[in-house]
mmCIF file of N, CA and C in Angstrom:
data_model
loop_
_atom_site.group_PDB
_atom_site.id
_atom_site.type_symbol
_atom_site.label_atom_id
_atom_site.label_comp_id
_atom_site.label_asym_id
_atom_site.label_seq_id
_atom_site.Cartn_x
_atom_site.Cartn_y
_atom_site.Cartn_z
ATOM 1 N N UNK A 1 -16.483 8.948 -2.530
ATOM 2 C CA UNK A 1 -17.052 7.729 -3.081
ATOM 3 C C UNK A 1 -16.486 6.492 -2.387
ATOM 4 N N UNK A 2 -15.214 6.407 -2.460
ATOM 5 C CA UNK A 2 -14.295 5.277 -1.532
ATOM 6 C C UNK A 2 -13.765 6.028 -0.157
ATOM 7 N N UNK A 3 -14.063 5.449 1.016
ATOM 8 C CA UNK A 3 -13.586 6.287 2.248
ATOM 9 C C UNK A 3 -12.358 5.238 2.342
ATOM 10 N N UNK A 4 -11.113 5.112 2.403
ATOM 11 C CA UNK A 4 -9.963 4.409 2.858
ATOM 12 C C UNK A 4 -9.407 5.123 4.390
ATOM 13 N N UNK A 5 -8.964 4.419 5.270
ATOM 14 C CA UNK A 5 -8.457 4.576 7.025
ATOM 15 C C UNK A 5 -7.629 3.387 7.481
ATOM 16 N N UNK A 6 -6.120 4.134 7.344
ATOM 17 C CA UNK A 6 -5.074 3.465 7.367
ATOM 18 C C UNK A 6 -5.035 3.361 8.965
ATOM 19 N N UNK A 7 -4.274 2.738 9.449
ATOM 20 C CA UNK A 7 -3.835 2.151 10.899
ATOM 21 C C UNK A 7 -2.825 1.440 11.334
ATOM 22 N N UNK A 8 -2.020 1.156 12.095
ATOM 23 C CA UNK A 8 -1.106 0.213 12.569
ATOM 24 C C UNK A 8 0.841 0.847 12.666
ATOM 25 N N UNK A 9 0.621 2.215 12.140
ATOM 26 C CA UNK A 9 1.965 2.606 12.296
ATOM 27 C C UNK A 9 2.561 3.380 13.791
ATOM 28 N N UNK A 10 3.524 3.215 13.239
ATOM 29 C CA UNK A 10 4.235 3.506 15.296
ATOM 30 C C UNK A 10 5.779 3.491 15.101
ATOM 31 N N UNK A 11 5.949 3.645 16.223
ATOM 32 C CA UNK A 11 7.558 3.681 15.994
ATOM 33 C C UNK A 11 8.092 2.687 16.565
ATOM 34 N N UNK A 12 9.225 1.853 15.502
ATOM 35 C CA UNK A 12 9.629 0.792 15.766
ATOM 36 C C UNK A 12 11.165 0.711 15.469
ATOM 37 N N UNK A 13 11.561 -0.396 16.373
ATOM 38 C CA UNK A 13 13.117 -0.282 16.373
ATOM 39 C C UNK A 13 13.444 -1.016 14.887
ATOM 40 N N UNK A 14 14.886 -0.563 14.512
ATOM 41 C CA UNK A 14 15.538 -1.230 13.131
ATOM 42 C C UNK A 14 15.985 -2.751 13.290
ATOM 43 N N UNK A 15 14.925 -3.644 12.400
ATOM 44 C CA UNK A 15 15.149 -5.254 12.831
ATOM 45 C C UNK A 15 13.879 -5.542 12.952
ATOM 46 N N UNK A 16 12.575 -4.567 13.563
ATOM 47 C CA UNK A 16 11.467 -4.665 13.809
ATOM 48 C C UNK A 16 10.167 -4.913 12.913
ATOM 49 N N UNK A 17 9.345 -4.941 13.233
ATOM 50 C CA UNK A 17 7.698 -5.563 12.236
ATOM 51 C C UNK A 17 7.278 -5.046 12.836
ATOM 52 N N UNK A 18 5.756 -4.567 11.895
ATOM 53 C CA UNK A 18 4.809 -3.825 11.961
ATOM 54 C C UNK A 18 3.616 -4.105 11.286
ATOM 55 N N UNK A 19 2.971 -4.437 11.197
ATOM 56 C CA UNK A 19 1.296 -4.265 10.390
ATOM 57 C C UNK A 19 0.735 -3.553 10.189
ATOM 58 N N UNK A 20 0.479 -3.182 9.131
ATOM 59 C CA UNK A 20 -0.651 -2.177 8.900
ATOM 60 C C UNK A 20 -1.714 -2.517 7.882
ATOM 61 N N UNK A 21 -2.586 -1.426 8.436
ATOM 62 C CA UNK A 21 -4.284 -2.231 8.381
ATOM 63 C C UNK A 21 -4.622 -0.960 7.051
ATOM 64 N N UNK A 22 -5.347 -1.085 6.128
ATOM 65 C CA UNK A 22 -6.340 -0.271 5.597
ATOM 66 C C UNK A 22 -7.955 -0.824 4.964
ATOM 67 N N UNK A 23 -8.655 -0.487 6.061
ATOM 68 C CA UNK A 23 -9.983 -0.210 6.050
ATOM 69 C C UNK A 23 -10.406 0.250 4.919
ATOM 70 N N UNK A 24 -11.561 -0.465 4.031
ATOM 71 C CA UNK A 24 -11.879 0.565 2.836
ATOM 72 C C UNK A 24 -13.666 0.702 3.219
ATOM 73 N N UNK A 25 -14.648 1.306 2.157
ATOM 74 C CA UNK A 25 -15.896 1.268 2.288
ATOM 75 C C UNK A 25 -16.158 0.539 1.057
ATOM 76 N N UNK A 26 -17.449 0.474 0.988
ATOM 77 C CA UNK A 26 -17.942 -0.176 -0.646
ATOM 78 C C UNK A 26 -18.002 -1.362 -0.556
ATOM 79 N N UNK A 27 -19.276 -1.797 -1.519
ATOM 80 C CA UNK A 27 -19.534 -2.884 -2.181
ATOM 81 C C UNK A 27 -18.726 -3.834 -3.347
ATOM 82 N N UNK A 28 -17.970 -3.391 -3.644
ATOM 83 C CA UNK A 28 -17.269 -3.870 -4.818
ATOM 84 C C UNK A 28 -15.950 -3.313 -4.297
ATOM 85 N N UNK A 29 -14.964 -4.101 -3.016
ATOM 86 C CA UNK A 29 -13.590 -3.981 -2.593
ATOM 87 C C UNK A 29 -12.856 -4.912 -3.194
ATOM 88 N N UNK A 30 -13.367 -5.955 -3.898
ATOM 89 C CA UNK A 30 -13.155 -7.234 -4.269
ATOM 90 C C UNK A 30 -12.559 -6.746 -5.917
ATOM 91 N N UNK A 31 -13.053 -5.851 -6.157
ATOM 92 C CA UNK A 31 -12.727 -5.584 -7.912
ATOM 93 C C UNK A 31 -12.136 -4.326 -8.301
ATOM 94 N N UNK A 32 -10.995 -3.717 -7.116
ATOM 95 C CA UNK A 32 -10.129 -2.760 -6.558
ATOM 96 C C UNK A 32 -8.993 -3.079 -6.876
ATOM 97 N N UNK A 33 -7.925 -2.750 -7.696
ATOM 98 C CA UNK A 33 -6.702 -2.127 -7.204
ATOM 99 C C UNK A 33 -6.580 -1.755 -5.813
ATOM 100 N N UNK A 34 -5.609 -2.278 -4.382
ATOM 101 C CA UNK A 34 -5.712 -1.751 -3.737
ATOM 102 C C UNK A 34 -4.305 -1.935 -3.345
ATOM 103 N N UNK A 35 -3.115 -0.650 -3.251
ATOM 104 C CA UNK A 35 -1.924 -0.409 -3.380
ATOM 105 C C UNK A 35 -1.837 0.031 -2.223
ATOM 106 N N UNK A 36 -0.117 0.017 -1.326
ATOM 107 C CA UNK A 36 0.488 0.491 -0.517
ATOM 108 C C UNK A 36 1.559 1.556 -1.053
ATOM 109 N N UNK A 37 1.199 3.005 -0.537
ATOM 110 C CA UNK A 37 2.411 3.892 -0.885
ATOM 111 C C UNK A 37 3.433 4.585 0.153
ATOM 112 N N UNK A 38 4.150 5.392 0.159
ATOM 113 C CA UNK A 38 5.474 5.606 1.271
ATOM 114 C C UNK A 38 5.622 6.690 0.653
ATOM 115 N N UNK A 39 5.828 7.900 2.045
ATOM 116 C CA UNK A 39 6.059 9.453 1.127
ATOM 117 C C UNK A 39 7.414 9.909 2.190
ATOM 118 N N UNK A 40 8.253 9.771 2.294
ATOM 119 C CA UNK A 40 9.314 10.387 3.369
ATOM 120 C C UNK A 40 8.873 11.767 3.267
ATOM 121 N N UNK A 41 10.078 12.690 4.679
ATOM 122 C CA UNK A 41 10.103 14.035 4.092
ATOM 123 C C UNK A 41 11.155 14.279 3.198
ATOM 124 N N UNK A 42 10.811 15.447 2.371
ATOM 125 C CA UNK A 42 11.586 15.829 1.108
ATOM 126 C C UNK A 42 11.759 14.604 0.069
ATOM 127 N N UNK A 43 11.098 14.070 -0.053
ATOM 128 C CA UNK A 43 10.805 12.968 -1.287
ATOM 129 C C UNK A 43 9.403 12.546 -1.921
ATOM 130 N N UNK A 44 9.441 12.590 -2.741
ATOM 131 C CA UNK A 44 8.534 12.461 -3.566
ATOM 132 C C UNK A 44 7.735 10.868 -3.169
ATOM 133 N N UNK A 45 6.042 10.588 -3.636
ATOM 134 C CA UNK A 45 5.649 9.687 -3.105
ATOM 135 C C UNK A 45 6.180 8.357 -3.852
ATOM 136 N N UNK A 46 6.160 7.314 -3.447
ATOM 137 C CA UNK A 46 6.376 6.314 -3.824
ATOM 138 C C UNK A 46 5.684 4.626 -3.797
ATOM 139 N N UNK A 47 6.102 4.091 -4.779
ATOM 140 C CA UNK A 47 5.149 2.715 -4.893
ATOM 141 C C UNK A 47 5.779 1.747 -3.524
ATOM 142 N N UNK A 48 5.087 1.080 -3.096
ATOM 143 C CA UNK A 48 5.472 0.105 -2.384
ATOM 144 C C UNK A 48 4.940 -1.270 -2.568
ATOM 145 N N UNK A 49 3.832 -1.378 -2.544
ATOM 146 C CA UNK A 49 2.970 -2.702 -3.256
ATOM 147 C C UNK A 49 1.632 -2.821 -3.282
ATOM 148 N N UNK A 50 1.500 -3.827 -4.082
ATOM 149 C CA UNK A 50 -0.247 -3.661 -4.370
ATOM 150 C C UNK A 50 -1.018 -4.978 -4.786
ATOM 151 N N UNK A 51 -1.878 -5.065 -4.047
ATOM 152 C CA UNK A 51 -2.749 -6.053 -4.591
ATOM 153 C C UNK A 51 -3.600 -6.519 -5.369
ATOM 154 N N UNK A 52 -3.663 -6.890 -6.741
ATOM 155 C CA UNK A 52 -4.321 -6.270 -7.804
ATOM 156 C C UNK A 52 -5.773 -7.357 -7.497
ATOM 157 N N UNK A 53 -7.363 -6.603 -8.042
ATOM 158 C CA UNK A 53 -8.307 -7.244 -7.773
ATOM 159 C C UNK A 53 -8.771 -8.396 -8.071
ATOM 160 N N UNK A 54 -7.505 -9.219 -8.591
ATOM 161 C CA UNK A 54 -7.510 -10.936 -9.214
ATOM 162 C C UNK A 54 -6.891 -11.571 -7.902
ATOM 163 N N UNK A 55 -5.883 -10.877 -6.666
ATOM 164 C CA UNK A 55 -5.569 -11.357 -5.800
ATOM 165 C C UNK A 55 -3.843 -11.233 -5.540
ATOM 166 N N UNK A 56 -3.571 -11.478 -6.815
ATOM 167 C CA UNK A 56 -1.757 -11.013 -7.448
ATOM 168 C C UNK A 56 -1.152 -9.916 -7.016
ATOM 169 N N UNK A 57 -0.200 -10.457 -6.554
ATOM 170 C CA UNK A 57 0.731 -9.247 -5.531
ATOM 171 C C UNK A 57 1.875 -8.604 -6.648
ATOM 172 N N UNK A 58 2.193 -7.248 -6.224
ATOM 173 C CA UNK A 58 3.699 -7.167 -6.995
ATOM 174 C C UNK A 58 4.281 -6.003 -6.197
ATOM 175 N N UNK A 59 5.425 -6.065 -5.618
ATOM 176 C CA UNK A 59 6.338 -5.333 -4.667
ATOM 177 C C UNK A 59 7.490 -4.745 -5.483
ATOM 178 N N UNK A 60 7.888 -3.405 -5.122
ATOM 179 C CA UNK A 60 8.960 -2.365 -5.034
ATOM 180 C C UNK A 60 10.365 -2.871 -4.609
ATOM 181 N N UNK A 61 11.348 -2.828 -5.395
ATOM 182 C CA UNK A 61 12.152 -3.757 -5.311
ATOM 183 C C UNK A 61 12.972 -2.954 -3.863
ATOM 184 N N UNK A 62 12.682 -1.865 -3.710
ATOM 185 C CA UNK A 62 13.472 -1.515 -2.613
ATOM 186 C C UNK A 62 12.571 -2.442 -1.287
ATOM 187 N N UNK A 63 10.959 -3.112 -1.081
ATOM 188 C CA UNK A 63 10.953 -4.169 0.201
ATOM 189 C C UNK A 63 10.394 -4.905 -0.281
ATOM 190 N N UNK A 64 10.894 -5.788 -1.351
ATOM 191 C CA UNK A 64 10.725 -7.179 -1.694
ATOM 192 C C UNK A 64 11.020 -7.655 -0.885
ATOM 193 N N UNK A 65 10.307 -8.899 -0.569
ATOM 194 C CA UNK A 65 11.076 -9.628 0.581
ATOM 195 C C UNK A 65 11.238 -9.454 1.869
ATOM 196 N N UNK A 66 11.173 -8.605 2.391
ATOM 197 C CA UNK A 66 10.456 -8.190 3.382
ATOM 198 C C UNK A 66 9.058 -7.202 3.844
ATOM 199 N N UNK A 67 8.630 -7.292 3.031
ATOM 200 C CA UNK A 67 6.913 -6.976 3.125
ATOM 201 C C UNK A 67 5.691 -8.170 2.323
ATOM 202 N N UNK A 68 4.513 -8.032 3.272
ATOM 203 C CA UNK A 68 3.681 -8.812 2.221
ATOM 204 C C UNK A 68 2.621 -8.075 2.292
ATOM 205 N N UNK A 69 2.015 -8.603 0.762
ATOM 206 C CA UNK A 69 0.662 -7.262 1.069
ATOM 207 C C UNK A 69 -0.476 -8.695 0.911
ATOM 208 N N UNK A 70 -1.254 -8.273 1.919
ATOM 209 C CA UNK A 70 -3.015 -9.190 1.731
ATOM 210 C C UNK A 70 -3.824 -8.598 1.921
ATOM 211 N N UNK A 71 -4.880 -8.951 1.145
ATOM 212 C CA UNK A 71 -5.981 -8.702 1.432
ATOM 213 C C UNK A 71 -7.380 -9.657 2.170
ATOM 214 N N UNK A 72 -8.101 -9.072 2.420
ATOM 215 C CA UNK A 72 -9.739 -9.479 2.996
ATOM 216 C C UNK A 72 -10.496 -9.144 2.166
ATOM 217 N N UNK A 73 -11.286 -9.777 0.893
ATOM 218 C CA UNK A 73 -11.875 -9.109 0.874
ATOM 219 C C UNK A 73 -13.810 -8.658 1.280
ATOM 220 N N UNK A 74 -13.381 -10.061 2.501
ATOM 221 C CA UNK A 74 -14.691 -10.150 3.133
ATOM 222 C C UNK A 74 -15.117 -8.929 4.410
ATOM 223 N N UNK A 75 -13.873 -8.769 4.486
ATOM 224 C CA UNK A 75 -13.920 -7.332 5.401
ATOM 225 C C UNK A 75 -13.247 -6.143 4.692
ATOM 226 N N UNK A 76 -13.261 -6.223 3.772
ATOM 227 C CA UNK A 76 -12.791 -4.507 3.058
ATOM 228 C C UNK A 76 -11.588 -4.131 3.571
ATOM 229 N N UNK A 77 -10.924 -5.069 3.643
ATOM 230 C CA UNK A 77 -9.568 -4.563 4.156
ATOM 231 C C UNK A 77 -8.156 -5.173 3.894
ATOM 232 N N UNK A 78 -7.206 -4.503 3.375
ATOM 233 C CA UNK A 78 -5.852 -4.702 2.769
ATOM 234 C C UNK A 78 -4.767 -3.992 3.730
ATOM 235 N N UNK A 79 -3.939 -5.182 3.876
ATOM 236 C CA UNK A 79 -2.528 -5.035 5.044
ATOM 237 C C UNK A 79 -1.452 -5.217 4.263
ATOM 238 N N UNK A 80 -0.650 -5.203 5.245
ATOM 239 C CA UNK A 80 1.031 -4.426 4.696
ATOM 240 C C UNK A 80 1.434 -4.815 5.907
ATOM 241 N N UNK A 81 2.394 -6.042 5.635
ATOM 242 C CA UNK A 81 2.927 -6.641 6.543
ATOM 243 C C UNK A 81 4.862 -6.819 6.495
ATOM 244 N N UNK A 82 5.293 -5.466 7.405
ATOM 245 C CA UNK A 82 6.714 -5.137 6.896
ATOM 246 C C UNK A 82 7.126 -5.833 8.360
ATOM 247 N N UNK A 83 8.639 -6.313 7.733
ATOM 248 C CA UNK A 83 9.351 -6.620 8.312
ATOM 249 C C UNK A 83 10.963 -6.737 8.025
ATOM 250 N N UNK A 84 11.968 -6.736 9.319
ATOM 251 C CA UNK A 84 13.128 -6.375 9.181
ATOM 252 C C UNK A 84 13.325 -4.777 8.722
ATOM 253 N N UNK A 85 12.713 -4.130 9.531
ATOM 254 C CA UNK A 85 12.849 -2.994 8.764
ATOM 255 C C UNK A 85 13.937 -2.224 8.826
ATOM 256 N N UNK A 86 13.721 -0.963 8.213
ATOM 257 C CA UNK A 86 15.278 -0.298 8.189
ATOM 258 C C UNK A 86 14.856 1.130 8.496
ATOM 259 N N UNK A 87 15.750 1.990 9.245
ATOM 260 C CA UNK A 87 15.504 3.324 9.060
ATOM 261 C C UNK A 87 15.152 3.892 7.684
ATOM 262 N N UNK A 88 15.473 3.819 6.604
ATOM 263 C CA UNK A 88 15.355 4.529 5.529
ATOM 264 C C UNK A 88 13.490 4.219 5.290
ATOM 265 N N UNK A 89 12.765 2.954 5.601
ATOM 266 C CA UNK A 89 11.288 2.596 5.495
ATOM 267 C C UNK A 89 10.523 3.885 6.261
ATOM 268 N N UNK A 90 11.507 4.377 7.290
ATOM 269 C CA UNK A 90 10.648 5.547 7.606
ATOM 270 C C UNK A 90 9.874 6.746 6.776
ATOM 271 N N UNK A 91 8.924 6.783 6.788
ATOM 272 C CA UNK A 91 7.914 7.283 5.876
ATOM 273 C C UNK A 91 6.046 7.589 6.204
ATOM 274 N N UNK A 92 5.462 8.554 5.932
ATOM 275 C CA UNK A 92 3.870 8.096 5.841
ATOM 276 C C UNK A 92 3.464 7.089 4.883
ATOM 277 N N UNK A 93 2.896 6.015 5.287
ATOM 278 C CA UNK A 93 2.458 5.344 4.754
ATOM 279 C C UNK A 93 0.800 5.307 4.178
ATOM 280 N N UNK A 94 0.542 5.701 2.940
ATOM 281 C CA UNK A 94 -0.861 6.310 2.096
ATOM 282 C C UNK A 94 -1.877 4.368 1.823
ATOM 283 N N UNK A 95 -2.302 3.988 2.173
ATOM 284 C CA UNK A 95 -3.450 3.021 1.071
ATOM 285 C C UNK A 95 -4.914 3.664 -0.070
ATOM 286 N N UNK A 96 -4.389 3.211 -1.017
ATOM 287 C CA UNK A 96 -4.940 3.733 -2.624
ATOM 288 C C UNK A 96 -5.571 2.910 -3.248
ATOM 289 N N UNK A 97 -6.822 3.047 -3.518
ATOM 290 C CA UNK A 97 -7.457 2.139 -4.754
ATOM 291 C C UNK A 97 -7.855 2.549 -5.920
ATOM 292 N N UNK A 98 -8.266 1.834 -7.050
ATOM 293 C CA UNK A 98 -8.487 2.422 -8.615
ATOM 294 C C UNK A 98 -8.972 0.874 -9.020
ATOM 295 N N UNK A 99 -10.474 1.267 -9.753
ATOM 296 C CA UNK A 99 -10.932 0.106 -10.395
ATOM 297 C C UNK A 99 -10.032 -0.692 -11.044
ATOM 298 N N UNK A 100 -10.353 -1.893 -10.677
ATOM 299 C CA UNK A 100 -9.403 -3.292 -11.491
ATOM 300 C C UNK A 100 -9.172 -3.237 -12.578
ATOM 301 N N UNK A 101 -8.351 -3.914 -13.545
ATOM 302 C CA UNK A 101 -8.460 -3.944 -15.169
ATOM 303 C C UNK A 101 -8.017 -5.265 -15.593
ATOM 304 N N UNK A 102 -8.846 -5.694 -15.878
ATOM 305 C CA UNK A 102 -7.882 -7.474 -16.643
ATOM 306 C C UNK A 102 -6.870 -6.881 -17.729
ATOM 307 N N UNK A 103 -6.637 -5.953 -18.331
ATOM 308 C CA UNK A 103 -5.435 -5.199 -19.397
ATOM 309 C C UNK A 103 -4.195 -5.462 -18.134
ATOM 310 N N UNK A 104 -2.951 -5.948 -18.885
ATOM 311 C CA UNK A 104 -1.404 -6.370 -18.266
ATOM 312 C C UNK A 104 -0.964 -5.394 -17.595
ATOM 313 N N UNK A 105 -1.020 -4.461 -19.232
ATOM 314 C CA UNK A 105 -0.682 -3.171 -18.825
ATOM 315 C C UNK A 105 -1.002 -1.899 -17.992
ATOM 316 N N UNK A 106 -2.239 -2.076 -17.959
ATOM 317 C CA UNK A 106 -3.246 -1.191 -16.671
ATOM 318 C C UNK A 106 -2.680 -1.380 -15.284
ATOM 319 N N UNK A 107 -2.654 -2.763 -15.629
ATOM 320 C CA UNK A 107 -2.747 -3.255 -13.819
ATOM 321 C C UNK A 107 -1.003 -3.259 -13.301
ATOM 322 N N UNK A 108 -0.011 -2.810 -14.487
ATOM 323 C CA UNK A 108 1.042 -2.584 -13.929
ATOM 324 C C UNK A 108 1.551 -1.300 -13.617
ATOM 325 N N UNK A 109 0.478 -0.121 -13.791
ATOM 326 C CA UNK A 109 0.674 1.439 -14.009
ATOM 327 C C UNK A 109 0.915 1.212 -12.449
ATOM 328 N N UNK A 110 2.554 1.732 -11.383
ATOM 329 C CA UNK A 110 1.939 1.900 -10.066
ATOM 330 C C UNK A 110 2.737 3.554 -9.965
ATOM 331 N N UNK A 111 2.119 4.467 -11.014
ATOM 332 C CA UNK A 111 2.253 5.572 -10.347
ATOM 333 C C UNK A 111 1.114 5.939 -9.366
ATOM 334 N N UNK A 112 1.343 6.990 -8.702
ATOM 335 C CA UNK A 112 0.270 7.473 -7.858
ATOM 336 C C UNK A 112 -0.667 7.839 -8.597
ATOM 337 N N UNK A 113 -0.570 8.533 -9.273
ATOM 338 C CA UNK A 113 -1.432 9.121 -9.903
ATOM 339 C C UNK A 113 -2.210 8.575 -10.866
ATOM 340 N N UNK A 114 -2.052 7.213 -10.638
ATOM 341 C CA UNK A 114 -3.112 6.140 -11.213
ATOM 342 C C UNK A 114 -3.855 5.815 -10.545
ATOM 343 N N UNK A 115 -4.578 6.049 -9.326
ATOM 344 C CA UNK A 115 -5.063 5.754 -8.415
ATOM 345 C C UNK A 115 -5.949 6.866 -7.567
ATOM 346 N N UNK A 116 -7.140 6.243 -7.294
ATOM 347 C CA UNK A 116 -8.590 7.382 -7.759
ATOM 348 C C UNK A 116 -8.195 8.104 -6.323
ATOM 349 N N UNK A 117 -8.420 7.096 -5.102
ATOM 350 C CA UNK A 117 -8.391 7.133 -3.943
ATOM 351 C C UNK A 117 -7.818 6.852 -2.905
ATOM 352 N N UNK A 118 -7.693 7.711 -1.526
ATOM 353 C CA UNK A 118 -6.339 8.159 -1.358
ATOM 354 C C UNK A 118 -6.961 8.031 0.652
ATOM 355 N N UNK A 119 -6.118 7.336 1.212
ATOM 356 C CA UNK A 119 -6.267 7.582 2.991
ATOM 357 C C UNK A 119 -5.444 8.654 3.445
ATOM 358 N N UNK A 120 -5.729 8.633 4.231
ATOM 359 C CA UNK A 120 -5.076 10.177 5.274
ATOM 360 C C UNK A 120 -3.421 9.662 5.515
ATOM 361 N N UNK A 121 -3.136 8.385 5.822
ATOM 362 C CA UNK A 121 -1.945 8.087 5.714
ATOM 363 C C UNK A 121 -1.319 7.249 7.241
ATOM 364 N N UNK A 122 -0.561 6.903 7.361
ATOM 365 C CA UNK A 122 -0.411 6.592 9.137
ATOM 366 C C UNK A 122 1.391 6.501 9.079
ATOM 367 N N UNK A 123 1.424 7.411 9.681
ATOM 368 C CA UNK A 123 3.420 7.368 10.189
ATOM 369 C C UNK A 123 3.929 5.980 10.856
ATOM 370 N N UNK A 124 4.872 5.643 10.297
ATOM 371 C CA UNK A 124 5.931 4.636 10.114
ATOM 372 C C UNK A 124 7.358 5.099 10.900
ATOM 373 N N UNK A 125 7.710 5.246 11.765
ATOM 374 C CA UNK A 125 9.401 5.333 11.931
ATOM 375 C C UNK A 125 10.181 4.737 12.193
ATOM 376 N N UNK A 126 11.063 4.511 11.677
ATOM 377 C CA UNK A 126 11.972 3.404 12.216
ATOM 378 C C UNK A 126 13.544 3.624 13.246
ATOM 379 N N UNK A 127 13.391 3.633 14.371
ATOM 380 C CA UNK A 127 14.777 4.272 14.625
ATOM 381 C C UNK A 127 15.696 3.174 14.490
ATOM 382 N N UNK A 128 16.844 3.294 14.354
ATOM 383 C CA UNK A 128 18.485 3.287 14.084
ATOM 384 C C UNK A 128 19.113 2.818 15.154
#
């Protein structure tokens, strides 16, 4: 129903920036939940940030501050803009969407598994 196609990861030195792109499909990208997630190996997936479909950002306190998330939503597309990074950011990086909710509480659920739809993912490494 939603096709999401992440892009922009690579391997980058520790201190370094990166962008990454996720492409979505659909008519209604504008009224999306559309979240950034991080899965290392041997760890479980994790929140990183998200842009909720009013425009309102809210970040993972482990890259506050050094990430920003924006969106387009004239081109269907939501970035993830890390910087200063650290070896430990090394990770696949997933972009996820799930219909909007004006409810507080909805729109603060950032497990994964709140979230309908899912990209293939794009590797992140950071060397040391």
């Amino acid at each position: 129903q939603v096709q999401l196609v992440e892009s922009g990861g690579g391997l980058v030195q520790a201190g370094g920036s990166l962008r990454l792109s996720c492409a979505a499909s659909g008519r209604t990208f504008g009224a999306y939940d559309m979240g950034w997630f991080r899965q290392a190996p041997g760890k479980e997936r994790e929140f990183v940030a998200v842009s909720w479909s009013g425009g309102t950002t809210y970040y993972a306190d482990s890259v506050k501050g050094r990430c920003t998330i924006s969106r387009d939503n004239a081109k269907n597309t939501v970035y993830l803009q890390m910087n200063s990074l650290k070896p430990e950011d090394t990770a696949i990086y997933y972009c996820a969407a799930r219909p909007g909710s004006a409810a507080l509480l909805l729109r603060l659920r950032v497990s994964p598994k709140d979230y309908d739809y899912w990209g293939q993912g794009t590797q992140v490494t950071v060397s040391s």
